[in-house]
Coordinates of C-alpha atoms in Angstrom, one line a residue:
Chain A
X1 CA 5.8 -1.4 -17.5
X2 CA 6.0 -3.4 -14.5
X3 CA 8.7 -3.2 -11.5
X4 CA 8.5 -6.9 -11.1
X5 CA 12.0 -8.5 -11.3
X6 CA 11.3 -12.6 -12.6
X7 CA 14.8 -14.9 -12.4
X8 CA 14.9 -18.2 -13.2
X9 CA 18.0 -20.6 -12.8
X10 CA 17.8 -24.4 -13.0
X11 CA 20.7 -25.5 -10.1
X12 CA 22.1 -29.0 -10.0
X13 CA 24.9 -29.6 -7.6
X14 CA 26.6 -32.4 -9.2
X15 CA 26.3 -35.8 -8.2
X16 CA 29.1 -38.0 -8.0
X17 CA 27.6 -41.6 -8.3
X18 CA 25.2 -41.3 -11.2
X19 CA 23.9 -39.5 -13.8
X20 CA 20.3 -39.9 -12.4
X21 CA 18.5 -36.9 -11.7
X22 CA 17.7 -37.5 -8.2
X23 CA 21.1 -39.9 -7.5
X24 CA 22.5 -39.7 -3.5
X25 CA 23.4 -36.4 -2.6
X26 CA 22.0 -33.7 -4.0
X27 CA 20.1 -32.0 -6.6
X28 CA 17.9 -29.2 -5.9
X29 CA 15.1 -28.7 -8.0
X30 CA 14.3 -26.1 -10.6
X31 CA 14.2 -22.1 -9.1
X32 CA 12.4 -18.8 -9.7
X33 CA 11.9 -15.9 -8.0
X34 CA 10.4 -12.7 -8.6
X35 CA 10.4 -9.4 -7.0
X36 CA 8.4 -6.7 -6.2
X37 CA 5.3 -7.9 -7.9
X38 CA 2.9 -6.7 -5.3
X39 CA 1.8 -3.0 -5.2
X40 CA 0.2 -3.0 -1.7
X41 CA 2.9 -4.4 0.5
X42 CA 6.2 -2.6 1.5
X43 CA 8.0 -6.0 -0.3
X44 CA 6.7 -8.8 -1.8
X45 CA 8.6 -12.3 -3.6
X46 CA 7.3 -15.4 -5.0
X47 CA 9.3 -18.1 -4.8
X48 CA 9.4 -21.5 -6.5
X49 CA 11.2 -24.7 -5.7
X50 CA 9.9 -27.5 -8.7
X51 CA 6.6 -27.2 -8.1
X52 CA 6.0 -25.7 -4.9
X53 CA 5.7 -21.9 -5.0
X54 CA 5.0 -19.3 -1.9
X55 CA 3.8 -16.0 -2.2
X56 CA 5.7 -13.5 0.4
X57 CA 4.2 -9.9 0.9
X58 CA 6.4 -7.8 3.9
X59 CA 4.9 -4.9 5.7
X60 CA 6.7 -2.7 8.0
X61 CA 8.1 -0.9 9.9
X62 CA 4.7 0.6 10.8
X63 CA 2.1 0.8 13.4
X64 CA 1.7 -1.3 16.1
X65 CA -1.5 -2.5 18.8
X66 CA -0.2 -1.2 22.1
X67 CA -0.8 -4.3 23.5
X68 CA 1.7 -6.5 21.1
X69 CA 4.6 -3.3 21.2
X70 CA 8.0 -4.5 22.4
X71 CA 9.7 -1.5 23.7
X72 CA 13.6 -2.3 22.4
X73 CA 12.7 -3.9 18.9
X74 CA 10.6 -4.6 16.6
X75 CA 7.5 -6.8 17.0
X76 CA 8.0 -9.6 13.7
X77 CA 4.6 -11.4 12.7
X78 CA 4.4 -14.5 10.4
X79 CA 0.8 -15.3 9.0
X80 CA 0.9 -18.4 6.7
X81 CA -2.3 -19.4 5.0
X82 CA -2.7 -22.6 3.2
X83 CA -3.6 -22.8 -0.5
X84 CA -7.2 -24.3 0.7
X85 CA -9.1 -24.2 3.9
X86 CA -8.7 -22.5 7.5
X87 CA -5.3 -22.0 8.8
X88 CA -4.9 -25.1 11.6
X89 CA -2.3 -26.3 13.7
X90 CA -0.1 -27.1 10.7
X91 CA 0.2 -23.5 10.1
X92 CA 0.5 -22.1 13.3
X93 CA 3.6 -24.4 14.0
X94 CA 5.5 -23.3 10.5
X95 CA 4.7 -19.7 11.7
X96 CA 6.7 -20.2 14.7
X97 CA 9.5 -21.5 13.0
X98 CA 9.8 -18.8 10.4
X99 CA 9.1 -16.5 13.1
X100 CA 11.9 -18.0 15.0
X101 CA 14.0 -17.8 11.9
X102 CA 13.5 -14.4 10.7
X103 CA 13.7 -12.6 13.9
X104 CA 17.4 -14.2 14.7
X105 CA 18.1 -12.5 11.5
X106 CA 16.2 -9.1 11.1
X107 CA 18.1 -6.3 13.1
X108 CA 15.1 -5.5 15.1
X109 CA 16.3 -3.2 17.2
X110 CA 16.7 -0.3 14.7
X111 CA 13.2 -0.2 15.0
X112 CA 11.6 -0.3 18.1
X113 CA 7.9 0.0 18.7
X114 CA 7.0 -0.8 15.2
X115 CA 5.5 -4.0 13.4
X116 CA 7.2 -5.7 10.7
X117 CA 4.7 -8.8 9.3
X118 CA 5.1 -11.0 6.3
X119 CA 2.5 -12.7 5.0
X120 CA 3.3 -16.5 3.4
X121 CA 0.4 -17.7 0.8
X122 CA 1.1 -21.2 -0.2
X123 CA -0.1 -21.2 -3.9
X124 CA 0.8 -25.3 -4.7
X125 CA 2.2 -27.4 -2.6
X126 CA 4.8 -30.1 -4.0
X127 CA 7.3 -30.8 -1.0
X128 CA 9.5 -29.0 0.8
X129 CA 6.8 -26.4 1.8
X130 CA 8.8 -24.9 4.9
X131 CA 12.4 -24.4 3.0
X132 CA 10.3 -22.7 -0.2
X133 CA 8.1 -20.2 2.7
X134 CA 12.1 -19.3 4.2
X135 CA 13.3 -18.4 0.9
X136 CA 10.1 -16.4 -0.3
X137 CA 9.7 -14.6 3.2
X138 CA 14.0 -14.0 2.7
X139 CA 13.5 -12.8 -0.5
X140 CA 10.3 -10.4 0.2
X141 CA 12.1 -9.3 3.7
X142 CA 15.1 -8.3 1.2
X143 CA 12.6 -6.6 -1.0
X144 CA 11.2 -4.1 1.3
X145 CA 14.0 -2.7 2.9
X146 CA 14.1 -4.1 6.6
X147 CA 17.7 -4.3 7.7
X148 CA 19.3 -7.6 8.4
X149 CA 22.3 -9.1 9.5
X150 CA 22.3 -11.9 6.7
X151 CA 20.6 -13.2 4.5
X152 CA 18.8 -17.0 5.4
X153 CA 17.9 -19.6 3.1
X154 CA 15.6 -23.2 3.7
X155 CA 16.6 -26.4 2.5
X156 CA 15.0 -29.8 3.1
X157 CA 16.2 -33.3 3.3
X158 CA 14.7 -36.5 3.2
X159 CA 16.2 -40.2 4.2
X160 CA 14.4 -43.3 3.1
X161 CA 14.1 -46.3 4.4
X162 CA 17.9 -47.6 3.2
X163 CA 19.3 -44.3 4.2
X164 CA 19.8 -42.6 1.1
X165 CA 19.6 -38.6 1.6
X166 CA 17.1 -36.4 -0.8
X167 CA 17.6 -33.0 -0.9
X168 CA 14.8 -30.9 -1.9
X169 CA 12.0 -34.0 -2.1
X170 CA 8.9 -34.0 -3.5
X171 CA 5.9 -34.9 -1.8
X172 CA 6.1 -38.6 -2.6
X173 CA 9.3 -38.9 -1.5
X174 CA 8.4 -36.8 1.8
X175 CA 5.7 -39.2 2.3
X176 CA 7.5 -42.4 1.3
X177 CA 10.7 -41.5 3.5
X178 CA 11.4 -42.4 7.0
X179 CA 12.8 -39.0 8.4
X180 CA 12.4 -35.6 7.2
X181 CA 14.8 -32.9 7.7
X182 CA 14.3 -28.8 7.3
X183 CA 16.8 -26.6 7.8
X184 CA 17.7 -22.8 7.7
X185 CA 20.9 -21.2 7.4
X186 CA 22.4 -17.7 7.1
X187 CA 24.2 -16.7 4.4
X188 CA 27.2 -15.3 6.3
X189 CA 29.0 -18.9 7.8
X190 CA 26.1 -21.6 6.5
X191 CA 24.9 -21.5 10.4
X192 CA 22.2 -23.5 11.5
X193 CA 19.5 -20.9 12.5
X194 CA 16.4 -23.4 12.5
X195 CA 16.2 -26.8 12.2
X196 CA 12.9 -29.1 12.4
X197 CA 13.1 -33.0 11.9
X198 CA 10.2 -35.4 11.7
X199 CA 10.9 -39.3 11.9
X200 CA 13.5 -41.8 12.9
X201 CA 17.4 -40.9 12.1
X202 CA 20.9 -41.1 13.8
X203 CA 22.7 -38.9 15.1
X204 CA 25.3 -39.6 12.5
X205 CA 22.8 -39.0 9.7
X206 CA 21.5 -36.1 11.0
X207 CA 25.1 -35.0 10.5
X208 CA 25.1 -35.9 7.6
X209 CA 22.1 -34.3 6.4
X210 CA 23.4 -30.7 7.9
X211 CA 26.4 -31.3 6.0
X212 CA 24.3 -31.6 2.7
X213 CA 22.1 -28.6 3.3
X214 CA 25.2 -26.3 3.9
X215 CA 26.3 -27.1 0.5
X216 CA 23.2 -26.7 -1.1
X217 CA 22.7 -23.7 0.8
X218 CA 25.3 -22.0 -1.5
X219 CA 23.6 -23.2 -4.6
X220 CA 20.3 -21.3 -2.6
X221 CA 22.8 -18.1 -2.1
X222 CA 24.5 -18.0 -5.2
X223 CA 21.1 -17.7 -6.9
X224 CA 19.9 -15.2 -4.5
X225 CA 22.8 -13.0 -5.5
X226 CA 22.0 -13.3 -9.4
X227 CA 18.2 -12.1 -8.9
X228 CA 19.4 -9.5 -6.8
X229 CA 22.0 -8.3 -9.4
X230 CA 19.8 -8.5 -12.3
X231 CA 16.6 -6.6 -10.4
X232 CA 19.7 -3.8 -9.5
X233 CA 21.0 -3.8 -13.0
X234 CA 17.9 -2.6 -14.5
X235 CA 17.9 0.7 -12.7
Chain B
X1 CA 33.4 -34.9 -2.0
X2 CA 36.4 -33.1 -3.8
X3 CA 33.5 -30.8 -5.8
X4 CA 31.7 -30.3 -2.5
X5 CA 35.0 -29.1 -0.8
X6 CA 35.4 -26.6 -3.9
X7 CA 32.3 -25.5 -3.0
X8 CA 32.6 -24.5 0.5
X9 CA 35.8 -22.9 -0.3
X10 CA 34.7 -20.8 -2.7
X11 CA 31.4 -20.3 0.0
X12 CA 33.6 -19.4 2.9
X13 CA 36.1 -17.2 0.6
X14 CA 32.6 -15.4 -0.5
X15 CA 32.1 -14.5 3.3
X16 CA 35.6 -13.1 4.2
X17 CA 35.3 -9.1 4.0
X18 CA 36.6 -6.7 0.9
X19 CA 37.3 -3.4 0.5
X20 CA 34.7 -1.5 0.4
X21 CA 36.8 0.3 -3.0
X22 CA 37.0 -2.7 -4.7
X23 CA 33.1 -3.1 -4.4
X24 CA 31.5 0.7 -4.8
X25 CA 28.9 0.6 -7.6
X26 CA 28.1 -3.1 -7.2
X27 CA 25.3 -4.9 -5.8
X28 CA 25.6 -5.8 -2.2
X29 CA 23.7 -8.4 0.2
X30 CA 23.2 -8.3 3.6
X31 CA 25.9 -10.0 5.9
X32 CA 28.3 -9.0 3.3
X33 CA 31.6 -6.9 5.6
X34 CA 33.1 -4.1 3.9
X35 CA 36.7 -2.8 5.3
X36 CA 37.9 0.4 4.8
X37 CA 40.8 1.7 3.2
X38 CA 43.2 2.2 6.0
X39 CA 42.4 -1.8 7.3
X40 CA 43.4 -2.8 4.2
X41 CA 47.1 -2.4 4.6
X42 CA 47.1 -4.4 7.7
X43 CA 45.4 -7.3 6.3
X44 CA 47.4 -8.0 3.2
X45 CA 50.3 -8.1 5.3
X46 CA 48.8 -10.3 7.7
X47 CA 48.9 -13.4 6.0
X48 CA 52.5 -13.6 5.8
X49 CA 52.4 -13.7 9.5
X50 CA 53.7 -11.0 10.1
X51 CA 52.2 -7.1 10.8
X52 CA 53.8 -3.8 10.5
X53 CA 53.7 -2.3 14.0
X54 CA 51.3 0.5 14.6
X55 CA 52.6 2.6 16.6
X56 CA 49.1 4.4 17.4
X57 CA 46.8 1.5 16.4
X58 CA 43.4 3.5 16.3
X59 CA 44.7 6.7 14.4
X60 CA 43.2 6.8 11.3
X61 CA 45.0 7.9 8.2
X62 CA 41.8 9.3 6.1
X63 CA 39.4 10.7 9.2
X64 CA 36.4 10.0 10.7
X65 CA 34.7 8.0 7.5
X66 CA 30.8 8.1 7.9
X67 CA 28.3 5.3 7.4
X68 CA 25.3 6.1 5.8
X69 CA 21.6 4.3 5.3
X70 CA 22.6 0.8 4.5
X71 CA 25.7 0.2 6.5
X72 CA 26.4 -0.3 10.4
X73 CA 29.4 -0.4 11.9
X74 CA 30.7 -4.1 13.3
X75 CA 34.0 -3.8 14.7
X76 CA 35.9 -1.4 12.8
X77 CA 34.1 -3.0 9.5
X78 CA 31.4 -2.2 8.1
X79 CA 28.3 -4.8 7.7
X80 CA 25.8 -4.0 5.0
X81 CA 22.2 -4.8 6.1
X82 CA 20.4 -3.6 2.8
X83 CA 20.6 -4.9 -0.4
X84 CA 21.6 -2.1 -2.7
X85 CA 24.5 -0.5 -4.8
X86 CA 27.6 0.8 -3.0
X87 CA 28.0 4.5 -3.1
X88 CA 30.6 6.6 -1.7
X89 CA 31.4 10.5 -1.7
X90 CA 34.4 11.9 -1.2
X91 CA 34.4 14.6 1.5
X92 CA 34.2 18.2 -0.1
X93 CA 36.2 19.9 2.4
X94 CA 39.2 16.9 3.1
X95 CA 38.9 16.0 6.1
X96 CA 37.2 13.3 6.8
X97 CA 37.1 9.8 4.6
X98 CA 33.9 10.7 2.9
X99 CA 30.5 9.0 3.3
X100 CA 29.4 5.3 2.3
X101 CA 26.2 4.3 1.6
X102 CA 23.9 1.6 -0.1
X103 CA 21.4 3.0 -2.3
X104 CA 18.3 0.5 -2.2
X105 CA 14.6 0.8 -3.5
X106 CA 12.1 0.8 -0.9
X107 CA 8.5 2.1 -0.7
X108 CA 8.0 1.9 3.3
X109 CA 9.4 5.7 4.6
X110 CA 11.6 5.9 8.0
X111 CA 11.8 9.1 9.4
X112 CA 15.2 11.3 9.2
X113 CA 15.7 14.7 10.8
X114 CA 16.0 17.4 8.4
X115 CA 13.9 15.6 5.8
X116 CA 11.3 18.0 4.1
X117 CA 7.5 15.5 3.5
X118 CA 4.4 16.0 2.9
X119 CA 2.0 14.9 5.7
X120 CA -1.7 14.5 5.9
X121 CA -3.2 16.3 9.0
X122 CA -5.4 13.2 10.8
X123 CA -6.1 14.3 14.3
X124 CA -6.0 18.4 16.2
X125 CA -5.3 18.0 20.1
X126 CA -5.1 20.8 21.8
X127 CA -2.6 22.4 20.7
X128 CA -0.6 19.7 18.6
X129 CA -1.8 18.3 15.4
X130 CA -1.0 14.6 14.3
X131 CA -0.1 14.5 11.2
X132 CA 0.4 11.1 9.0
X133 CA 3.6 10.8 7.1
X134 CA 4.1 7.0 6.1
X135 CA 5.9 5.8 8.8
X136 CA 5.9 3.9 11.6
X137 CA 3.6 6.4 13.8
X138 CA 2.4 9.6 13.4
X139 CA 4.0 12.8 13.6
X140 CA 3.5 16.1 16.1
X141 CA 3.3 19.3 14.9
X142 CA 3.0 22.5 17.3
X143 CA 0.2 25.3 15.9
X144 CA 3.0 27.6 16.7
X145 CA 5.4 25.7 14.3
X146 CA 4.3 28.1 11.6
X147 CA 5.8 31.5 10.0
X148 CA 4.1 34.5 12.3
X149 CA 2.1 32.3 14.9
X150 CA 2.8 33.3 18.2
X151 CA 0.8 32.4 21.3
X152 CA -1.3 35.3 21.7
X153 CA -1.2 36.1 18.2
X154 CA -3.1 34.1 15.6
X155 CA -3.1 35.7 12.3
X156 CA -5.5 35.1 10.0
X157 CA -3.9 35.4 7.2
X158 CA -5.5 34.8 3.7
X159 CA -4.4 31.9 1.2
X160 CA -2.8 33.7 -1.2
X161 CA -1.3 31.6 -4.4
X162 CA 1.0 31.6 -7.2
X163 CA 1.9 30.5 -10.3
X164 CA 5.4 28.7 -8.2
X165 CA 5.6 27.3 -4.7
X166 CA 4.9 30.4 -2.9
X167 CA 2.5 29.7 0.0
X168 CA 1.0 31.8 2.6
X169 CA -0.3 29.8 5.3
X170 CA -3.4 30.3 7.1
X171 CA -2.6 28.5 10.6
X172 CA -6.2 28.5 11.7
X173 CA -8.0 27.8 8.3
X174 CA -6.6 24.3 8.1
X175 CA -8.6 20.8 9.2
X176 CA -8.0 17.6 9.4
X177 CA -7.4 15.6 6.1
X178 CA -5.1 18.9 5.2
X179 CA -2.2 18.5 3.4
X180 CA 1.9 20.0 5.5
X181 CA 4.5 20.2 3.9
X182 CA 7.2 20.5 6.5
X183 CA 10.6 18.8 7.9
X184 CA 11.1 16.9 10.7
X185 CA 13.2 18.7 14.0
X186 CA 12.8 15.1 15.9
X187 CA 13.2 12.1 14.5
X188 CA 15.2 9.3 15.9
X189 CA 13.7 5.7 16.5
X190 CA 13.3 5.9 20.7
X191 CA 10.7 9.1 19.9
X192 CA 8.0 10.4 18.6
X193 CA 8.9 12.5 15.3
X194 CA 8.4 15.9 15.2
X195 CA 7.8 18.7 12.8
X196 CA 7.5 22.1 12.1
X197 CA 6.7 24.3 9.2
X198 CA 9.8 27.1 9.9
X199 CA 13.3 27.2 9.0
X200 CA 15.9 27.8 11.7
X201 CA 15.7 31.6 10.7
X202 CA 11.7 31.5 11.7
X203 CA 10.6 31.6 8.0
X204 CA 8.3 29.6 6.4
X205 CA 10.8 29.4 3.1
X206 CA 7.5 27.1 1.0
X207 CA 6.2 25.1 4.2
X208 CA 3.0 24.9 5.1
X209 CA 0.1 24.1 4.2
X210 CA -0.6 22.9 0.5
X211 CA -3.2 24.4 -0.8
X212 CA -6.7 23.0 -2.3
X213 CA -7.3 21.0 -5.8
X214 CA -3.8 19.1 -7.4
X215 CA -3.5 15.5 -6.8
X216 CA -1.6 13.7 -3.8
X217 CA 0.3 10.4 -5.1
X218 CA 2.6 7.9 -3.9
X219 CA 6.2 6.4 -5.4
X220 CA 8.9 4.8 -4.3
X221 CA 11.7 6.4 -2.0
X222 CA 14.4 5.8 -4.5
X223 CA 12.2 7.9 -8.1
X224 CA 12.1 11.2 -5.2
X225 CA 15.6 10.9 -4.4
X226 CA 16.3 10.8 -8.3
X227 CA 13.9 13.1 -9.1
X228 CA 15.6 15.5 -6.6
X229 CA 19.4 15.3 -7.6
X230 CA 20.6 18.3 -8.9
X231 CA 21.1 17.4 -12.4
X232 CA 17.9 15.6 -13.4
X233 CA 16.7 16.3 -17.0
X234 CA 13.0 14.5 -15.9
X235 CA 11.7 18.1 -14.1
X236 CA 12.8 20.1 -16.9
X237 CA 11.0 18.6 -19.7
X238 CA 7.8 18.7 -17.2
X239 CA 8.2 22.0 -16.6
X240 CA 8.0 22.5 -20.6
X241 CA 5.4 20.5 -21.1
X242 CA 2.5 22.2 -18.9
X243 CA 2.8 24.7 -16.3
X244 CA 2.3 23.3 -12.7
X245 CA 3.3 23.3 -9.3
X246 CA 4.7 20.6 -7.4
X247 CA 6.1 19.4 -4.2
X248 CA 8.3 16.6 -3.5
X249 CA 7.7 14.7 0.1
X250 CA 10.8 12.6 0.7
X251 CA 8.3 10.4 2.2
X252 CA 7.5 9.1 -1.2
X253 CA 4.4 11.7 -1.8
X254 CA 4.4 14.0 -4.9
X255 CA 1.8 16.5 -4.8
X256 CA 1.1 18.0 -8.5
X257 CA -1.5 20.3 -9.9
X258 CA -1.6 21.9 -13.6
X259 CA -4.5 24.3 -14.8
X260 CA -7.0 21.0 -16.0
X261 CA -7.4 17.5 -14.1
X262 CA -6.8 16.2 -17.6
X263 CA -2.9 17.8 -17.2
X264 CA -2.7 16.9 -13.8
X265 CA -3.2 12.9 -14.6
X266 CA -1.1 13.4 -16.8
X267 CA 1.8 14.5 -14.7
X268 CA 1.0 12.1 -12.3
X269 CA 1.4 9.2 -14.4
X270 CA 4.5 10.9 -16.2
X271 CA 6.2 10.7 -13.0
X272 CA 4.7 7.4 -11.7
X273 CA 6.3 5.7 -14.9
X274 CA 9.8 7.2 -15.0
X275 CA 11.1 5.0 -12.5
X276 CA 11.1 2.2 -15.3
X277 CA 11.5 4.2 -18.6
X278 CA 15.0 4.8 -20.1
X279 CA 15.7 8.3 -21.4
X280 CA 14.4 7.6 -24.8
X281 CA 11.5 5.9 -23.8
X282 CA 10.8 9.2 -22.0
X283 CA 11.5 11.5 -24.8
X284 CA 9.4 10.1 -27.1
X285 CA 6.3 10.2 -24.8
X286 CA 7.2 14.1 -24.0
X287 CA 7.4 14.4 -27.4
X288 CA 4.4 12.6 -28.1
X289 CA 2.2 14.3 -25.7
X290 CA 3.6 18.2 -27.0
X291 CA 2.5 17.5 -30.4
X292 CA -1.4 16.8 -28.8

């Protein structure tokens, strides 16, 4: 009998133009999520977007090295290790993001003094890595109690060469495109809480873009709320 | 973008704060606002544009309404910051507006004064001992925290046991790697918690030291508290089963020992799978396991 909560939803926000499945504007890839599915950490989610999936384990609030103690709130760690290899530079730099992310969201000072880490494992990698580590270390913060002020979610867009937006792209189109886009928003007013760009775009595509997240970001909420209802509705 | 302007609407009408009535027993997220039932009146006017005058605008009709684990205050709304169901109580007495809280599954223990746990003794300094609990830093307990210990006075007394929770304790007998149960007189998050093994009358009234053999195990916050409520059938049909003793940490430790290690497995993984079996499911292993 396991505790482990596994939804699945396939989310298509409708495309105007055509019928194709990867038309101009939007259509997010296939989701899952599962709960709880670690025994060791506090809260733990796995999260997959297509292909890509992230494994999230959350532990805290509990002790903390005197040395990294923060004496009003709590002291939020990100450790991200790739599916092969040392961590590197790469890695570092998305831990700082999700760092950045998490602690704008996590009420940190309810606990001061204490460490509250998640730990990302990148199991495959298909495009939009960063947007599919947000929503598993969401998910797994969720799971294991820590108090937040809203929930976040990470969605990524791509703009090839003639300008057409991609949400969600795979890692051909990341590759093939001449800007990517990754943002994160909270669930409360679709606010922009992170945002990371690579490449060459306007500023009224970049506009554009954040437009095109917010919308998926519901899709990305509204499926957070089924998982969470159906773990709940068990008990 | 007619469907993508549906879709915000219905996002943004998502984010606009109901009463909390209207959501008790259902599944909240965090960010979610929650307005209480005397705000209520003021916004359904509201939209008409125009407001009944308050006269007194902070009196409230029902009392002071408490937030519990789960909510904060934001305002004069409530903001849920744990995923959970909504509970409320209604206050026994009627004054008041009752309590609200979210009741969420979580393994990780926070420390709350008056909460009876079961610590592990990890360090003796001087005259306080540390003892681990499962949260965020360990917790002080005074050698004079105990029924009969005085400073000039430190019985020996002998470990005396029986068949039900009745403990003697032995203040000096005890080492490190020693089980306590206690409850916590300190415990807020600026300080260090504290415990003691005494009642507010000086008695020990079961605290103490738990004695030797039995088996120490960890479950989630959420099985205790359910284990705990007044009218759960689970301890009952234990209790038929073997005889035992047992203690209930609300730290998430259960300590359990019956007369063989064989029973006290048992137990232990009785209890560890009740948080996922339905009633039936349980009945039939009770069943199963009295016929054997």
């Amino acid at each position: 009998m396991e505790g482990a909560m596994q939804t699945e939803s396939k989310i298509r926000a409708d495309s105007r133009t055509e019928p194709g499945p990867r038309g101009p504007g939007c259509s997010l890839r296939h989701f899952a999520c599962e709960q709880n599915l670690l025994s060791r950490p506090d809260g733990s989610a796995s999260f997959l977007q297509g292909d890509t999936s992230v494994l999230a384990g959350v532990y805290g609030p509990a002790e903390v090295k005197i040395s990294k103690e923060i004496f009003n709130k709590a002291t939020l760690e990100v450790i991200l290790r790739p599916k092969t290899g040392l961590p590197g530079v790469a890695e570092k730099s998305r831990e700082r993001l999700i760092r950045n992310t998490c602690e704008a969201v996590v009420l940190g000072a309810l606990h001061p003094r204490t460490s509250i880490t998640v730990v990302l494992q990148v199991v495959s990698d298909a495009g939009s890595l960063l947007a599919c580590c947000l929503n598993a270390a969401c998910m797994a913060l969720v799971d294991a109690g820590v108090p937040m002020r809203a929930l976040f979610c990470g969605v990524t867009c791509a703009l090839d060469s003639d300008g057409t937006l991609m949400l969600d792209p795979t890692a051909k189109q990341e590759k093939e495109a001449r800007a990517v886009l990754t943002f994160a928003l909270d669930s409360v007013e679709r606010k922009l809480l992170m945002s990371t760009t690579k490449g060459l775009y306007s500023d009224a595509e970049l506009q554009q873009c954040l437009a095109a997240a917010q919308t998926a970001s519901t899709h990305v909420f509204r499926f957070y709320r089924e998982s969470l209802q159906r773990r709940y509705s068990k008990s | 973008m007619a469907e993508a302007a549906g879709v915000a609407a219905e996002s943004l009408a998502g984010c606009r704060a109901r009463a909390a009535r209207t959501v008790l027993d259902q599944v909240v997220l965090p960010g979610e606002e929650l307005l209480l039932p005397d705000q209520e009146d003021g916004e359904g006017s509201g939209g008409a544009g125009e407001r009944p005058l308050r006269l007194n605008a902070t009196a409230r009709s029902r009392g002071r309404v408490v937030c519990g684990p789960g909510l904060r205050r934001c305002g004069d709304r409530l903001l849920v910051t744990k995923c959970g169901r909504l509970r409320h109580k209604e206050p026994g007495s009627g004054s008041g507006g009752g309590v609200y809280w979210v009741d969420s599954q979580q393994k990780r223990y926070v420390p709350v004064k008056g909460d009876h746990v079961i610590g592990i003794v990890t360090a003796k300094s001087g005259d306080i001992f540390k003892v681990d609990v499962g949260g965020s830093e360990p917790a002080s307990l005074s050698y004079l925290a105990f029924e009969g210990a005085t400073k000039r006075n430190r019985p020996n007394v002998q470990l005396t046991r029986g068949a039900v929770l009745l403990l003697q304790v032995s203040t000096w007998a005890f080492q490190v790697g020693d089980l306590i149960y206690g409850q916590f007189v300190v415990a807020n998050k600026d300080m260090e918690p504290e415990m003691v093994c005494i009642d507010s009358c000086g008695r020990a009234n079961g605290m103490g030291v738990i004695g030797q053999d039995g088996l120490l195990f960890k479950v989630t916050l959420g099985l205790i508290r359910k284990l705990l409520a007044p009218d759960c059938e689970i301890l009952q049909e234990v209790g038929k089963l073997y005889p035992l003793e047992i203690v209930f940490g609300m730290n998430g430790r259960i300590w359990v020992k019956a007369k063989t290690i064989q029973q006290t497995l048992i137990l232990a993984n009785i209890l560890e799978a009740c948080e996922h079996m339905t009633a039936d499911q349980r009945k039939q292993i009770f069943s199963r396991l009295a016929e054997s």
